[in-house]
PDB file of C-alpha atoms in Angstrom:
ATOM      1  CA  GLY I   1      38.182 230.443 121.492  1.00 37.00           C
ATOM      2  CA  GLU I   2      39.643 227.018 121.242  1.00 39.00           C
ATOM      3  CA  SER I   3      40.850 225.699 117.929  1.00 40.00           C
ATOM      4  CA  VAL I   4      38.425 223.301 116.262  1.00 35.00           C
ATOM      5  CA  GLY I   5      39.889 220.091 114.960  1.00 37.00           C
ATOM      6  CA  LEU I   6      40.156 219.914 111.174  1.00 45.00           C
ATOM      7  CA  HIS I   7      42.249 217.923 108.743  1.00 61.00           C
ATOM      8  CA  LEU I   8      45.575 219.655 108.471  1.00 77.00           C
ATOM      9  CA  PRO I   9      46.265 221.921 105.495  1.00 89.00           C
ATOM     10  CA  THR I  10      49.349 220.806 103.618  1.00 92.00           C
ATOM     11  CA  LEU I  11      52.171 222.671 101.928  1.00 95.00           C
ATOM     12  CA  SER I  12      54.824 221.125  99.692  1.00 96.00           C
ATOM     13  CA  VAL I  13      57.943 223.034  98.718  1.00 97.00           C
ATOM     14  CA  GLN I  14      61.139 222.229  96.890  1.00 97.00           C
ATOM     15  CA  GLU I  15      64.291 222.059  98.932  1.00 97.00           C
ATOM     16  CA  GLY I  16      65.995 225.437  98.882  1.00 97.00           C
ATOM     17  CA  ASP I  17      62.809 227.414  98.256  1.00 97.00           C
ATOM     18  CA  ASN I  18      61.240 229.679 100.832  1.00 97.00           C
ATOM     19  CA  SER I  19      58.143 228.519 102.726  1.00 97.00           C
ATOM     20  CA  ILE I  20      55.333 230.664 104.053  1.00 97.00           C
ATOM     21  CA  ILE I  21      52.917 229.196 106.565  1.00 96.00           C
ATOM     22  CA  ASN I  22      49.890 231.222 107.561  1.00 95.00           C
ATOM     23  CA  CYS I  23      47.727 231.363 110.635  1.00 94.00           C
ATOM     24  CA  ALA I  24      44.576 233.334 111.388  1.00 93.00           C
ATOM     25  CA  TYR I  25      43.959 233.944 115.050  1.00 91.00           C
ATOM     26  CA  SER I  26      40.659 234.661 116.681  1.00 87.00           C
ATOM     27  CA  ASN I  27      41.080 236.870 119.726  1.00 89.00           C
ATOM     28  CA  SER I  28      41.920 240.529 119.195  1.00 89.00           C
ATOM     29  CA  ALA I  29      43.043 240.665 122.838  1.00 89.00           C
ATOM     30  CA  SER I  30      45.792 238.091 122.216  1.00 91.00           C
ATOM     31  CA  ASP I  31      49.111 239.801 122.772  1.00 91.00           C
ATOM     32  CA  TYR I  32      51.649 237.028 122.439  1.00 93.00           C
ATOM     33  CA  PHE I  33      52.110 234.508 119.653  1.00 94.00           C
ATOM     34  CA  ILE I  34      54.320 231.471 119.227  1.00 94.00           C
ATOM     35  CA  TRP I  35      55.124 229.187 116.347  1.00 96.00           C
ATOM     36  CA  TYR I  36      55.761 225.548 117.183  1.00 95.00           C
ATOM     37  CA  LYS I  37      57.195 222.785 115.019  1.00 97.00           C
ATOM     38  CA  GLN I  38      56.033 219.219 115.607  1.00 95.00           C
ATOM     39  CA  GLU I  39      57.927 216.408 113.963  1.00 95.00           C
ATOM     40  CA  SER I  40      56.373 212.990 113.656  1.00 91.00           C
ATOM     41  CA  GLY I  41      56.272 211.182 117.002  1.00 89.00           C
ATOM     42  CA  LYS I  42      57.457 214.196 118.984  1.00 92.00           C
ATOM     43  CA  GLY I  43      55.968 216.992 121.020  1.00 93.00           C
ATOM     44  CA  PRO I  44      55.759 220.559 119.700  1.00 94.00           C
ATOM     45  CA  GLN I  45      59.023 222.491 119.801  1.00 94.00           C
ATOM     46  CA  PHE I  46      59.243 226.251 120.214  1.00 93.00           C
ATOM     47  CA  ILE I  47      60.521 227.994 117.079  1.00 95.00           C
ATOM     48  CA  ILE I  48      59.947 231.700 117.465  1.00 95.00           C
ATOM     49  CA  ASP I  49      57.646 234.097 119.244  1.00 94.00           C
ATOM     50  CA  ILE I  50      56.390 237.626 118.784  1.00 96.00           C
ATOM     51  CA  ARG I  51      54.557 240.079 121.000  1.00 94.00           C
ATOM     52  CA  SER I  52      51.781 242.298 119.786  1.00 94.00           C
ATOM     53  CA  ASN I  53      53.884 245.451 120.006  1.00 95.00           C
ATOM     54  CA  MET I  54      55.953 244.146 117.092  1.00 96.00           C
ATOM     55  CA  ASP I  55      55.028 243.304 113.524  1.00 97.00           C
ATOM     56  CA  LYS I  56      58.127 241.342 112.570  1.00 98.00           C
ATOM     57  CA  ARG I  57      60.707 239.224 114.292  1.00 97.00           C
ATOM     58  CA  GLN I  58      63.582 237.294 112.778  1.00 97.00           C
ATOM     59  CA  GLY I  59      65.393 234.214 113.921  1.00 95.00           C
ATOM     60  CA  GLN I  60      67.784 231.865 112.251  1.00 93.00           C
ATOM     61  CA  ARG I  61      66.211 231.183 108.812  1.00 96.00           C
ATOM     62  CA  VAL I  62      62.763 231.977 110.218  1.00 97.00           C
ATOM     63  CA  THR I  63      60.753 235.191 110.274  1.00 98.00           C
ATOM     64  CA  VAL I  64      57.406 235.758 111.900  1.00 97.00           C
ATOM     65  CA  LEU I  65      55.103 238.509 110.666  1.00 97.00           C
ATOM     66  CA  LEU I  66      52.147 239.771 112.643  1.00 97.00           C
ATOM     67  CA  ASN I  67      49.265 241.752 111.178  1.00 96.00           C
ATOM     68  CA  LYS I  68      46.981 242.716 114.020  1.00 94.00           C
ATOM     69  CA  THR I  69      44.574 244.556 111.746  1.00 94.00           C
ATOM     70  CA  VAL I  70      43.468 241.344 110.091  1.00 94.00           C
ATOM     71  CA  LYS I  71      44.526 239.013 112.936  1.00 94.00           C
ATOM     72  CA  HIS I  72      47.013 237.164 110.801  1.00 94.00           C
ATOM     73  CA  LEU I  73      50.323 235.563 111.603  1.00 95.00           C
ATOM     74  CA  SER I  74      52.798 234.042 109.212  1.00 96.00           C
ATOM     75  CA  LEU I  75      55.975 232.023 109.493  1.00 97.00           C
ATOM     76  CA  GLN I  76      58.534 232.327 106.745  1.00 98.00           C
ATOM     77  CA  ILE I  77      61.259 229.712 106.448  1.00 98.00           C
ATOM     78  CA  ALA I  78      64.173 230.626 104.222  1.00 97.00           C
ATOM     79  CA  ALA I  79      66.000 228.028 102.133  1.00 97.00           C
ATOM     80  CA  THR I  80      63.762 225.209 103.286  1.00 97.00           C
ATOM     81  CA  GLN I  81      65.539 221.960 104.107  1.00 97.00           C
ATOM     82  CA  PRO I  82      64.255 218.368 104.374  1.00 96.00           C
ATOM     83  CA  GLY I  83      64.607 218.625 108.158  1.00 96.00           C
ATOM     84  CA  ASP I  84      61.982 221.347 108.116  1.00 97.00           C
ATOM     85  CA  SER I  85      59.320 218.803 107.159  1.00 97.00           C
ATOM     86  CA  ALA I  86      56.891 218.810 110.077  1.00 96.00           C
ATOM     87  CA  VAL I  87      53.561 220.167 111.244  1.00 95.00           C
ATOM     88  CA  TYR I  88      53.661 223.822 112.234  1.00 97.00           C
ATOM     89  CA  PHE I  89      51.250 225.285 114.769  1.00 95.00           C
ATOM     90  CA  CYS I  90      50.673 228.857 115.788  1.00 95.00           C
ATOM     91  CA  ALA I  91      49.546 229.583 119.332  1.00 93.00           C
ATOM     92  CA  GLU I  92      47.837 232.754 120.493  1.00 92.00           C
ATOM     93  CA  ILE I  93      48.078 233.801 124.119  1.00 89.00           C
ATOM     94  CA  THR I  94      46.378 236.529 126.108  1.00 85.00           C
ATOM     95  CA  THR I  95      48.907 237.209 128.825  1.00 81.00           C
ATOM     96  CA  ASN I  96      46.665 239.283 131.065  1.00 77.00           C
ATOM     97  CA  THR I  97      44.061 236.528 131.437  1.00 73.00           C
ATOM     98  CA  GLY I  98      46.084 233.601 132.685  1.00 69.00           C
ATOM     99  CA  ASN I  99      48.283 232.834 129.678  1.00 71.00           C
ATOM    100  CA  GLN I 100      45.940 230.280 128.206  1.00 75.00           C
ATOM    101  CA  PHE I 101      47.195 228.945 124.895  1.00 82.00           C
ATOM    102  CA  TYR I 102      44.933 228.488 121.881  1.00 88.00           C
ATOM    103  CA  PHE I 103      46.467 226.525 119.052  1.00 91.00           C
ATOM    104  CA  GLY I 104      45.730 226.964 115.381  1.00 89.00           C
ATOM    105  CA  THR I 105      44.826 224.061 113.155  1.00 87.00           C
ATOM    106  CA  GLY I 106      48.362 223.448 112.024  1.00 92.00           C
ATOM    107  CA  THR I 107      49.965 223.110 108.600  1.00 95.00           C
ATOM    108  CA  SER I 108      51.835 220.057 107.410  1.00 95.00           C
ATOM    109  CA  LEU I 109      54.982 221.082 105.526  1.00 97.00           C
ATOM    110  CA  THR I 110      56.663 218.594 103.209  1.00 96.00           C
ATOM    111  CA  VAL I 111      60.013 219.461 101.696  1.00 97.00           C
ATOM    112  CA  ILE I 112      60.747 217.755  98.403  1.00 95.00           C
ATOM    113  CA  PRO I 113      64.449 216.990  97.930  1.00 91.00           C
TER     114      PRO I 113
ATOM    115  CA  SER L   1      66.708 224.850 129.563  1.00 61.00           C
ATOM    116  CA  ALA L   2      64.520 222.348 131.443  1.00 69.00           C
ATOM    117  CA  VAL L   3      64.007 218.842 130.114  1.00 89.00           C
ATOM    118  CA  ILE L   4      60.554 217.264 130.167  1.00 94.00           C
ATOM    119  CA  SER L   5      59.809 213.564 129.796  1.00 95.00           C
ATOM    120  CA  GLN L   6      56.701 211.415 129.688  1.00 97.00           C
ATOM    121  CA  LYS L   7      56.016 207.775 130.455  1.00 97.00           C
ATOM    122  CA  PRO L   8      54.835 205.664 128.763  1.00 97.00           C
ATOM    123  CA  SER L   9      55.685 206.886 125.286  1.00 96.00           C
ATOM    124  CA  ARG L  10      52.900 204.750 123.888  1.00 97.00           C
ATOM    125  CA  ASP L  11      50.414 202.144 125.027  1.00 97.00           C
ATOM    126  CA  ILE L  12      47.635 199.991 123.675  1.00 97.00           C
ATOM    127  CA  CYS L  13      44.817 199.501 126.145  1.00 97.00           C
ATOM    128  CA  GLN L  14      41.550 197.658 126.368  1.00 97.00           C
ATOM    129  CA  ARG L  15      38.229 199.414 126.541  1.00 97.00           C
ATOM    130  CA  GLY L  16      37.086 200.075 130.116  1.00 97.00           C
ATOM    131  CA  THR L  17      40.569 200.150 131.643  1.00 98.00           C
ATOM    132  CA  SER L  18      42.510 203.178 132.893  1.00 98.00           C
ATOM    133  CA  LEU L  19      45.985 204.454 132.090  1.00 98.00           C
ATOM    134  CA  THR L  20      48.102 206.839 134.117  1.00 98.00           C
ATOM    135  CA  ILE L  21      50.591 208.990 132.223  1.00 98.00           C
ATOM    136  CA  GLN L  22      53.529 210.481 134.055  1.00 98.00           C
ATOM    137  CA  CYS L  23      55.240 213.769 133.280  1.00 97.00           C
ATOM    138  CA  GLN L  24      58.588 214.682 134.797  1.00 97.00           C
ATOM    139  CA  VAL L  25      60.437 217.998 134.513  1.00 95.00           C
ATOM    140  CA  ASP L  26      64.046 218.332 135.605  1.00 93.00           C
ATOM    141  CA  SER L  27      63.449 221.783 137.083  1.00 90.00           C
ATOM    142  CA  GLN L  28      60.842 223.102 139.459  1.00 91.00           C
ATOM    143  CA  VAL L  29      57.993 224.668 137.526  1.00 89.00           C
ATOM    144  CA  THR L  30      54.873 226.373 138.754  1.00 86.00           C
ATOM    145  CA  MET L  31      52.410 225.567 136.039  1.00 86.00           C
ATOM    146  CA  MET L  32      52.006 222.294 134.204  1.00 92.00           C
ATOM    147  CA  PHE L  33      49.454 221.604 131.518  1.00 94.00           C
ATOM    148  CA  TRP L  34      47.900 218.537 129.938  1.00 96.00           C
ATOM    149  CA  TYR L  35      46.798 218.520 126.305  1.00 96.00           C
ATOM    150  CA  ARG L  36      45.144 216.041 123.979  1.00 97.00           C
ATOM    151  CA  GLN L  37      46.018 215.863 120.316  1.00 95.00           C
ATOM    152  CA  GLN L  38      43.792 213.648 118.227  1.00 91.00           C
ATOM    153  CA  PRO L  39      45.205 212.226 115.001  1.00 84.00           C
ATOM    154  CA  GLY L  40      45.864 214.899 112.414  1.00 83.00           C
ATOM    155  CA  GLN L  41      44.502 217.627 114.629  1.00 87.00           C
ATOM    156  CA  SER L  42      45.649 220.478 116.790  1.00 90.00           C
ATOM    157  CA  LEU L  43      46.201 220.548 120.535  1.00 93.00           C
ATOM    158  CA  THR L  44      43.319 220.856 122.967  1.00 93.00           C
ATOM    159  CA  LEU L  45      43.966 221.863 126.564  1.00 93.00           C
ATOM    160  CA  ILE L  46      42.547 219.377 129.063  1.00 96.00           C
ATOM    161  CA  ALA L  47      43.553 221.019 132.316  1.00 94.00           C
ATOM    162  CA  THR L  48      46.069 223.170 134.147  1.00 92.00           C
ATOM    163  CA  ALA L  49      47.816 221.582 137.123  1.00 91.00           C
ATOM    164  CA  ASN L  50      49.376 223.762 139.790  1.00 85.00           C
ATOM    165  CA  GLN L  51      51.162 222.249 142.752  1.00 83.00           C
ATOM    166  CA  GLY L  52      49.138 222.380 145.947  1.00 81.00           C
ATOM    167  CA  SER L  53      45.765 223.021 144.362  1.00 83.00           C
ATOM    168  CA  GLU L  54      43.104 221.212 142.398  1.00 88.00           C
ATOM    169  CA  ALA L  55      43.587 221.063 138.661  1.00 92.00           C
ATOM    170  CA  THR L  56      41.515 223.452 136.581  1.00 92.00           C
ATOM    171  CA  TYR L  57      39.652 221.678 133.778  1.00 95.00           C
ATOM    172  CA  GLU L  58      38.613 223.105 130.441  1.00 92.00           C
ATOM    173  CA  SER L  59      35.108 222.859 129.089  1.00 92.00           C
ATOM    174  CA  GLY L  60      34.384 219.319 127.989  1.00 94.00           C
ATOM    175  CA  PHE L  61      36.834 217.683 130.382  1.00 96.00           C
ATOM    176  CA  VAL L  62      35.970 216.451 133.867  1.00 96.00           C
ATOM    177  CA  ILE L  63      37.964 215.255 136.835  1.00 96.00           C
ATOM    178  CA  ASP L  64      36.251 211.870 136.988  1.00 97.00           C
ATOM    179  CA  LYS L  65      37.414 211.055 133.468  1.00 98.00           C
ATOM    180  CA  PHE L  66      40.835 212.720 133.626  1.00 98.00           C
ATOM    181  CA  PRO L  67      42.046 212.859 137.241  1.00 97.00           C
ATOM    182  CA  ILE L  68      45.305 214.743 137.615  1.00 96.00           C
ATOM    183  CA  SER L  69      47.876 214.734 140.369  1.00 94.00           C
ATOM    184  CA  ARG L  70      50.553 217.350 141.015  1.00 94.00           C
ATOM    185  CA  PRO L  71      52.398 216.190 144.116  1.00 92.00           C
ATOM    186  CA  ASN L  72      55.416 218.479 143.688  1.00 92.00           C
ATOM    187  CA  LEU L  73      56.948 221.101 141.412  1.00 92.00           C
ATOM    188  CA  THR L  74      58.606 218.629 139.055  1.00 94.00           C
ATOM    189  CA  PHE L  75      55.975 215.941 138.494  1.00 95.00           C
ATOM    190  CA  SER L  76      52.391 215.434 137.380  1.00 96.00           C
ATOM    191  CA  THR L  77      50.200 212.544 136.304  1.00 97.00           C
ATOM    192  CA  LEU L  78      47.132 212.370 134.099  1.00 98.00           C
ATOM    193  CA  THR L  79      44.852 209.336 134.266  1.00 98.00           C
ATOM    194  CA  VAL L  80      42.557 208.483 131.393  1.00 98.00           C
ATOM    195  CA  SER L  81      39.761 206.547 133.092  1.00 98.00           C
ATOM    196  CA  ASN L  82      37.318 203.988 131.786  1.00 98.00           C
ATOM    197  CA  MET L  83      38.780 204.301 128.318  1.00 97.00           C
ATOM    198  CA  SER L  84      36.909 203.990 125.059  1.00 97.00           C
ATOM    199  CA  PRO L  85      38.255 204.021 121.484  1.00 96.00           C
ATOM    200  CA  GLU L  86      37.388 207.747 121.322  1.00 95.00           C
ATOM    201  CA  ASP L  87      40.136 208.364 123.875  1.00 97.00           C
ATOM    202  CA  SER L  88      42.761 207.191 121.383  1.00 96.00           C
ATOM    203  CA  SER L  89      44.973 210.214 121.052  1.00 96.00           C
ATOM    204  CA  ILE L  90      48.342 211.708 121.866  1.00 96.00           C
ATOM    205  CA  TYR L  91      48.491 213.140 125.365  1.00 98.00           C
ATOM    206  CA  LEU L  92      51.037 215.878 125.953  1.00 97.00           C
ATOM    207  CA  CYS L  93      52.194 217.618 129.076  1.00 97.00           C
ATOM    208  CA  SER L  94      53.812 221.017 129.036  1.00 95.00           C
ATOM    209  CA  PHE L  95      55.124 223.544 131.497  1.00 92.00           C
ATOM    210  CA  GLY L  96      55.675 227.255 131.802  1.00 82.00           C
ATOM    211  CA  LEU L  97      58.882 228.615 133.344  1.00 70.00           C
ATOM    212  CA  GLY L  98      57.563 231.893 134.635  1.00 62.00           C
ATOM    213  CA  THR L  99      57.654 233.321 131.145  1.00 63.00           C
ATOM    214  CA  ASP L 100      54.719 233.192 128.800  1.00 73.00           C
ATOM    215  CA  THR L 101      56.120 230.308 126.774  1.00 83.00           C
ATOM    216  CA  GLN L 102      55.169 226.666 127.186  1.00 87.00           C
ATOM    217  CA  TYR L 103      57.518 223.771 126.549  1.00 91.00           C
ATOM    218  CA  PHE L 104      56.148 220.372 125.626  1.00 94.00           C
ATOM    219  CA  GLY L 105      56.976 216.810 126.457  1.00 95.00           C
ATOM    220  CA  PRO L 106      57.358 214.166 123.752  1.00 95.00           C
ATOM    221  CA  GLY L 107      53.796 212.921 124.171  1.00 96.00           C
ATOM    222  CA  THR L 108      52.137 209.605 125.005  1.00 97.00           C
ATOM    223  CA  ARG L 109      50.446 207.868 122.100  1.00 96.00           C
ATOM    224  CA  LEU L 110      47.412 205.985 123.393  1.00 97.00           C
ATOM    225  CA  THR L 111      45.422 203.474 121.394  1.00 97.00           C
ATOM    226  CA  VAL L 112      42.255 202.052 122.904  1.00 97.00           C
ATOM    227  CA  LEU L 113      40.883 198.861 121.386  1.00 96.00           C
TER     228      LEU L 113
END
């Protein structure tokens, strides 16, 4: 169901380190997943997506891992940069029931220079 | 890729008044969505707006409080009616482009005094 509002978990990493942001999703029928990045004062921006027939997808400096067995999604950011500081949301979508998006709680990432 | 804009970007309003938020996409899109994002929280879907039909509201949101217009394939408005301080939030519109992904506008930051 719909994400319940909570205070955002936070993650602080040193510049140049790798970051791992986790997301637990709720609906085993969800078959499409997206990670969004939201910088302060802006709307969410698409980063990377993955469909349920895959368990890993790589982009530029980002990798998404999907574990359907435990309904877990992670976003890995390599060589984290100060510009990566933002709130990261996962979204789960069930494409055969109207593509409704359910957003995770979000994680606030702070990169320490 | 399509560009999406919102007006106003922010507003401070008095209790009991109404505010209409505009969302403009530079391409024709079938589905547009309105979300609310309360401070430090995730996104909650208010309603789905398809051109030529009534908006579909999510549980907890009603047309009298959040009337929506969708006069054409590039534009939508959301009105927040009879506002109270609890309506202070960021309001975001998004669209789908026939794929499963949604793209978000920059948001309207509303403060109700």
